[in-house]
XYZ file of C-alpha atoms in Angstrom:
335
model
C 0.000 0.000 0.000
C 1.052 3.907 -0.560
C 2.958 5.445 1.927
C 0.994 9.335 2.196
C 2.795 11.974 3.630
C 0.355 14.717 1.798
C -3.566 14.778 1.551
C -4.055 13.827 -1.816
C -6.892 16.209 -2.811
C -5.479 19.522 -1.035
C -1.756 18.309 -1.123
C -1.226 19.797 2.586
C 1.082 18.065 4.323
C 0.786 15.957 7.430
C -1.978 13.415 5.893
C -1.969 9.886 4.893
C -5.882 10.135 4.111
C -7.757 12.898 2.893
C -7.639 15.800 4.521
C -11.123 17.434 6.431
C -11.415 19.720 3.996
C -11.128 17.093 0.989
C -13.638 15.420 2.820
C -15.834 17.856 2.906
C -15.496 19.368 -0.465
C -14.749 15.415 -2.419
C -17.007 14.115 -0.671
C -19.829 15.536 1.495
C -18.315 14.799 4.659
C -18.375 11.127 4.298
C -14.865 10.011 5.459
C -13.772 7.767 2.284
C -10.162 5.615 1.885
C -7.969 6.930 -0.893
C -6.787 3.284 -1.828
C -9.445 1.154 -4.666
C -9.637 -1.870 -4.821
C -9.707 -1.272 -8.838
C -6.912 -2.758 -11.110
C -7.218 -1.209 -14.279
C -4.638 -3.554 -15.689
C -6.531 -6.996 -14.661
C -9.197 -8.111 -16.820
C -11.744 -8.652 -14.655
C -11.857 -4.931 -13.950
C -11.327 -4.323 -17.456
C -14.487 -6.028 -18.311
C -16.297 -3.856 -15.647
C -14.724 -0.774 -16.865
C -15.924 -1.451 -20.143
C -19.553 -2.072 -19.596
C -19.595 1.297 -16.874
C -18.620 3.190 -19.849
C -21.608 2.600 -21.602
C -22.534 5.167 -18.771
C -19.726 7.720 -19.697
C -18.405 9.065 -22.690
C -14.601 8.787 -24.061
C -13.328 12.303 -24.558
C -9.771 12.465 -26.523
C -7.369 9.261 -25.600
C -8.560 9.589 -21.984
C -10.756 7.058 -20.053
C -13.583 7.761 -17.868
C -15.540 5.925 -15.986
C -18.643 6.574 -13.398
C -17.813 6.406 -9.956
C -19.639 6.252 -6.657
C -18.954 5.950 -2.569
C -19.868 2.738 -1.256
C -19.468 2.554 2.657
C -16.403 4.406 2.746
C -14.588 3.181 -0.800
C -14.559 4.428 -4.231
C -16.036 1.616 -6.911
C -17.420 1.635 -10.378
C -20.766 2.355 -10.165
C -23.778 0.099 -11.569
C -25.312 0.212 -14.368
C -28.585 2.146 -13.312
C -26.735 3.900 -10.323
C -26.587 7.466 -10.280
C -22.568 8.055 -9.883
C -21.605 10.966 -7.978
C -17.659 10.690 -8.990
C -15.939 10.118 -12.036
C -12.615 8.481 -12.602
C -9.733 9.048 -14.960
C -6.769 6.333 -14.914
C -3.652 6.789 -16.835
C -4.585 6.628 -20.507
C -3.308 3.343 -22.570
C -1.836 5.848 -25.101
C 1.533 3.229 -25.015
C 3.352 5.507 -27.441
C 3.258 8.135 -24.588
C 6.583 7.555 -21.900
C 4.806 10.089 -19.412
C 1.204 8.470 -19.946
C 1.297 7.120 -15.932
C 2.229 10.716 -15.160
C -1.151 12.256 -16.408
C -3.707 11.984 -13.413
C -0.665 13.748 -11.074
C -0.404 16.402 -13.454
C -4.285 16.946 -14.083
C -4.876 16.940 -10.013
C -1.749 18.906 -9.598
C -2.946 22.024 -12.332
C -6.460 21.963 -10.947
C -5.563 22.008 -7.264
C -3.044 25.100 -8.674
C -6.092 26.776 -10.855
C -7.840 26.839 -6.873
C -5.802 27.839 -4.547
C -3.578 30.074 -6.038
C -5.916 31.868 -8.534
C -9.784 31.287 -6.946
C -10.596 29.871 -10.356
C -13.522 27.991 -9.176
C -13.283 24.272 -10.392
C -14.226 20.717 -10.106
C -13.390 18.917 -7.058
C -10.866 16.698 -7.574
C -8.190 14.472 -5.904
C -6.195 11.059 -6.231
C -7.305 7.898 -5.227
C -4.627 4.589 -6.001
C -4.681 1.447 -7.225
C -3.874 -1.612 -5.964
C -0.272 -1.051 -8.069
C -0.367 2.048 -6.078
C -0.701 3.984 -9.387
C -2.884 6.964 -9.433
C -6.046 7.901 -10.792
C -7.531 11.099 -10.846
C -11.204 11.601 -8.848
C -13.369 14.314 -9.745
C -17.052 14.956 -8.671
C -19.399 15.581 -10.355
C -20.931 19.225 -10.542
C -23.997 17.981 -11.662
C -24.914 15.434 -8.828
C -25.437 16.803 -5.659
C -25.976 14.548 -2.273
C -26.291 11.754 -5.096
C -28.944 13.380 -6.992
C -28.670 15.120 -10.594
C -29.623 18.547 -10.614
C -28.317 20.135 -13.520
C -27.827 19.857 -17.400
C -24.209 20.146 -18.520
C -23.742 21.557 -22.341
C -20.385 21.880 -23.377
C -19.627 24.727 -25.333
C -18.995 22.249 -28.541
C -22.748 21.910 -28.019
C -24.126 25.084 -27.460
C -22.387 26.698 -30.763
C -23.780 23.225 -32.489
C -20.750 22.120 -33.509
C -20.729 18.553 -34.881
C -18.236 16.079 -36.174
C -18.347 15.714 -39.482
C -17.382 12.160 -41.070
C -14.454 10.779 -38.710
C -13.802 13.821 -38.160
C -13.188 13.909 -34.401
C -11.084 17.547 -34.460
C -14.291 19.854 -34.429
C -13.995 20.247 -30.846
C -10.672 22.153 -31.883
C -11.983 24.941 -34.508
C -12.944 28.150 -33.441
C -12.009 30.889 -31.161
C -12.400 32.033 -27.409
C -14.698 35.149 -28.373
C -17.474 32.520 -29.674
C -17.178 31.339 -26.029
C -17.719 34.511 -24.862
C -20.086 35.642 -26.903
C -22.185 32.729 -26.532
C -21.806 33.348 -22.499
C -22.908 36.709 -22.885
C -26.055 34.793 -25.311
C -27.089 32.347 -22.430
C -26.078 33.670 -19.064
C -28.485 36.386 -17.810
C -25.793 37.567 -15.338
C -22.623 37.487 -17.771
C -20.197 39.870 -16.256
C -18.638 37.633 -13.723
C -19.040 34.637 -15.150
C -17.223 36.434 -17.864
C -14.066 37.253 -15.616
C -13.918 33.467 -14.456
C -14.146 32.560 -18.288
C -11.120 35.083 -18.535
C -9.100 34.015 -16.025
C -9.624 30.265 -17.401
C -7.910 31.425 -20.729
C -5.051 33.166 -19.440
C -4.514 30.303 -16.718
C -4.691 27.516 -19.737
C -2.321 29.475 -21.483
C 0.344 30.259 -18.400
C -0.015 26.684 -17.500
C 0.646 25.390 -21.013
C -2.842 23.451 -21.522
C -3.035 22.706 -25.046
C -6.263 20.892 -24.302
C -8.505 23.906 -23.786
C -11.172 22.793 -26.742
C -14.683 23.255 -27.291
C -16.012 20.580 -24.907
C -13.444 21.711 -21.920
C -15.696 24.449 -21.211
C -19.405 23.905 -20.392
C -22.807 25.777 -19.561
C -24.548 24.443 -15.950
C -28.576 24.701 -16.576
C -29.555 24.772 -13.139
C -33.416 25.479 -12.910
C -34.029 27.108 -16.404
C -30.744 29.524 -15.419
C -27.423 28.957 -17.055
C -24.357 29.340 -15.128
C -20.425 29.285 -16.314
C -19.789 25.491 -15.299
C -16.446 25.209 -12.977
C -13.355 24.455 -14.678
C -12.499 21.040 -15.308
C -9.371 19.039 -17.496
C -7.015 21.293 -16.479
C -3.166 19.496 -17.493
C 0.121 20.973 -18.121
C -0.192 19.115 -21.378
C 3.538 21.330 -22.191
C 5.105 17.877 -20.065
C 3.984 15.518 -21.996
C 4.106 16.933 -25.796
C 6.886 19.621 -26.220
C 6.117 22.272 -28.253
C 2.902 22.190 -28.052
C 0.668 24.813 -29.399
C -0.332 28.096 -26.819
C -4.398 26.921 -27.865
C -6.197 24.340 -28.139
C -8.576 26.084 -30.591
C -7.051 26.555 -33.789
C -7.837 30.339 -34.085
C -6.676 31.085 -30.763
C -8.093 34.201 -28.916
C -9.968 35.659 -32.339
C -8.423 36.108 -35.498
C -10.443 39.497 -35.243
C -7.942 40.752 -32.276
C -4.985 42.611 -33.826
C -2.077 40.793 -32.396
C 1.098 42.595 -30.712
C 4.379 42.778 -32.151
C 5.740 40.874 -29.929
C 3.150 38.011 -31.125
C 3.914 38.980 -35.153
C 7.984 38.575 -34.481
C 8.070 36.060 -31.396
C 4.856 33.871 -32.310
C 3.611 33.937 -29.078
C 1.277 36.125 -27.074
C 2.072 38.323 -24.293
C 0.412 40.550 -22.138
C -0.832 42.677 -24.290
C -2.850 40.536 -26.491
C -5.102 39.434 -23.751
C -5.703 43.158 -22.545
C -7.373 43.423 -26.323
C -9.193 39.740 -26.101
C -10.425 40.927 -22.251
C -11.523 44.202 -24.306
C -12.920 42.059 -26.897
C -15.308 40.281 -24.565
C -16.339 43.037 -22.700
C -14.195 42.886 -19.331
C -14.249 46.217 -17.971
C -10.514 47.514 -17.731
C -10.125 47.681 -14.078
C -11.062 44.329 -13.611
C -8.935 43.262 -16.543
C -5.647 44.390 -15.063
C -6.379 43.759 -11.216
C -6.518 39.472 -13.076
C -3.903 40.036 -15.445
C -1.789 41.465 -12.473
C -2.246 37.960 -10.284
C 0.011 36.509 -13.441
C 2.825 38.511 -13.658
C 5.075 36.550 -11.560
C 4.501 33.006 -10.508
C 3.258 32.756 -6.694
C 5.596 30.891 -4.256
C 2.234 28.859 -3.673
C 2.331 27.451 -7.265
C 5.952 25.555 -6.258
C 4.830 24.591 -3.183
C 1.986 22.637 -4.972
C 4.190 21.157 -7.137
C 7.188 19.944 -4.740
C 4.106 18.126 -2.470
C 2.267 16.928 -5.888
C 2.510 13.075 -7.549
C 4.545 13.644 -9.912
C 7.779 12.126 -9.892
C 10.869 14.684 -9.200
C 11.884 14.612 -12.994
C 8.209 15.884 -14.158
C 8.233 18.410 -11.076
C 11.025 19.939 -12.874
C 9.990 19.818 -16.373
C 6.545 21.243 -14.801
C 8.671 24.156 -13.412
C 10.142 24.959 -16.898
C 7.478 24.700 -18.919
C 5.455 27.426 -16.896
C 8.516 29.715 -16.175
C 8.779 29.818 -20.040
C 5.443 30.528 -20.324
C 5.702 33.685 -17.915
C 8.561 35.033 -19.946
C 6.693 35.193 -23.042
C 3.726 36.742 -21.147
C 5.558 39.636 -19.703
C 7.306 40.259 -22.430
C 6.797 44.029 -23.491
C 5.198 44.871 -26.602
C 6.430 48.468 -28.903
């Protein structure tokens, strides 16, 4: 069994369980073990992995499968169950060296997108397999005290976007203003749901996720009211693929936004271009630079997170690069 030495949903230190407040927040309060008792590699499991995801979609290369609390353990849930949790082992892409890595690094930018920004999100933490590899637990935003009471649209959705043949890259065309425009459509109070929808973008940029697509950001229909769901997927994806691209969507911000020199020469964006995307979707100024001021520098917080994380000591590092890198191109100072 794992040795703990850090809660594995808040990554304080001084836990070999979940923390209260992971319990609290994971879990309504029901004190749950972080070990499963679910090999992901024996085929027994594999059989009931595959028939729970006939109750959960694939999205991308990346497993998931329905989840619920059962008298203090984590366990597939049955078909006709209402699952309250959702799990995401290490993806069989076999190609990929880092693939075991993934769940750390999901839990790790998520838990960083939290504390250190207050970009509401999922809650999320590790849970371990008999192997004592991690998986990733999220719950769901949808299911509250084990009932649904929401509709979740991703944003892939809501513009109607639809793949076309085998086509599976739609969720990748577009831009971030037909986000935000389509925020501003739906949600009757749009303003602050804008400047979380903001801060999302610049995070997923600073934090190299190259996964920000269509169907990574969602609508909440809660009563006949829409609401900016919480973030969710959240990966350094920079640590597994190098050089990849600074957006998921292939037009980036808006092809309508005049970039910065510094974007023209250099090829990447700085702080400048998202003043004119936050102007673009209708942040008012003030509130534009008091967000774009919380990334200027990264926050000792954002190492501590990553020295207590999963990840072994050779991603930590390659973690640390990728978003010092990133800063330097953001600060950079356009003519």
């Amino acid at each position: 069994m794992k040795n703990l030495k850090v809660c594995p949903s808040t990554l304080k230190t001084g836990y070999d369980t979940y923390s209260p407040t992971a319990i609290k927040e994971l879990f309504e309060g029901e004190k749950v073990s972080p070990f499963i008792d679910i090999s992901f590699d024996s085929e027994m499991d594999q059989q009931l992995a595959m028939d729970n995801m006939g109750v959960m979609s694939i999205s991308g290369a990346q497993e998931k499968f329905s989840a619920i609390v059962d008298d203090g353990k984590i366990r597939l849930a049955k078909k006709g169950e209402q699952a309250t949790h959702i799990l995401k082992p290490a993806p069989m892409i076999l190609g990929l060296s880092t693939r075991k890595q993934i769940p750390a690094n999901e839990h790790l930018t998520m838990q960083i997108a939290s504390q250190v920004y207050g970009i509401q999100t999922a809650k999320n933490g590790l849970c371990f397999s008999p192997n004592g590899q991690p998986v990733y637990i999220t719950k769901r935003f949808d299911v509250n005290h084990g009932i649904k009471d929401s509709i979740q649209e991703d944003f892939a959705s809501v513009l109607e976007m639809t793949e076309q043949g085998n086509d599976s890259n739609f969720k990748y065309k577009g831009n971030y203003v037909q986000i935000a425009d389509a925020i501003k459509q739906f949600v009757p109070a749009w303003l602050p749901q804008m400047e979380q929808f903001f801060k999302m973008v610049v995070f997923n940029y600073l934090y190299a996720n190259g996964d920000a697509h269509m169907k990574n950001f969602s609508l909440i229909n809660k009563g006949g009211e829409y609401f900016l769901a919480p973030a969710y997927d959240l990966m350094n994806t920079g640590i597994h693929i190098p050089n990849d691209s600074d957006f998921a969507l292939e037009d980036g911000l808006s092809p309508e936004i005049e970039k910065s020199d510094v974007y023209e020469t250099k090829g990447h964006p700085c702080r400048l271009d998202f003043e004119r995307f936050a102007q673009q979707i209708g942040m008012p100024s003030k509130r534009t630079t008091q967000v774009l001021d919380q990334f200027m520098a990264i926050p000792s917080e954002t190492y501590t997170l990553i020295d207590n994380s999963f990840l072994s000591d050779k991603m930590k590092r390659h973690y640390k690069r990728v978003i010092e890198e990133r800063n330097m191109r953001f600060v950079r100072k356009s003519e």
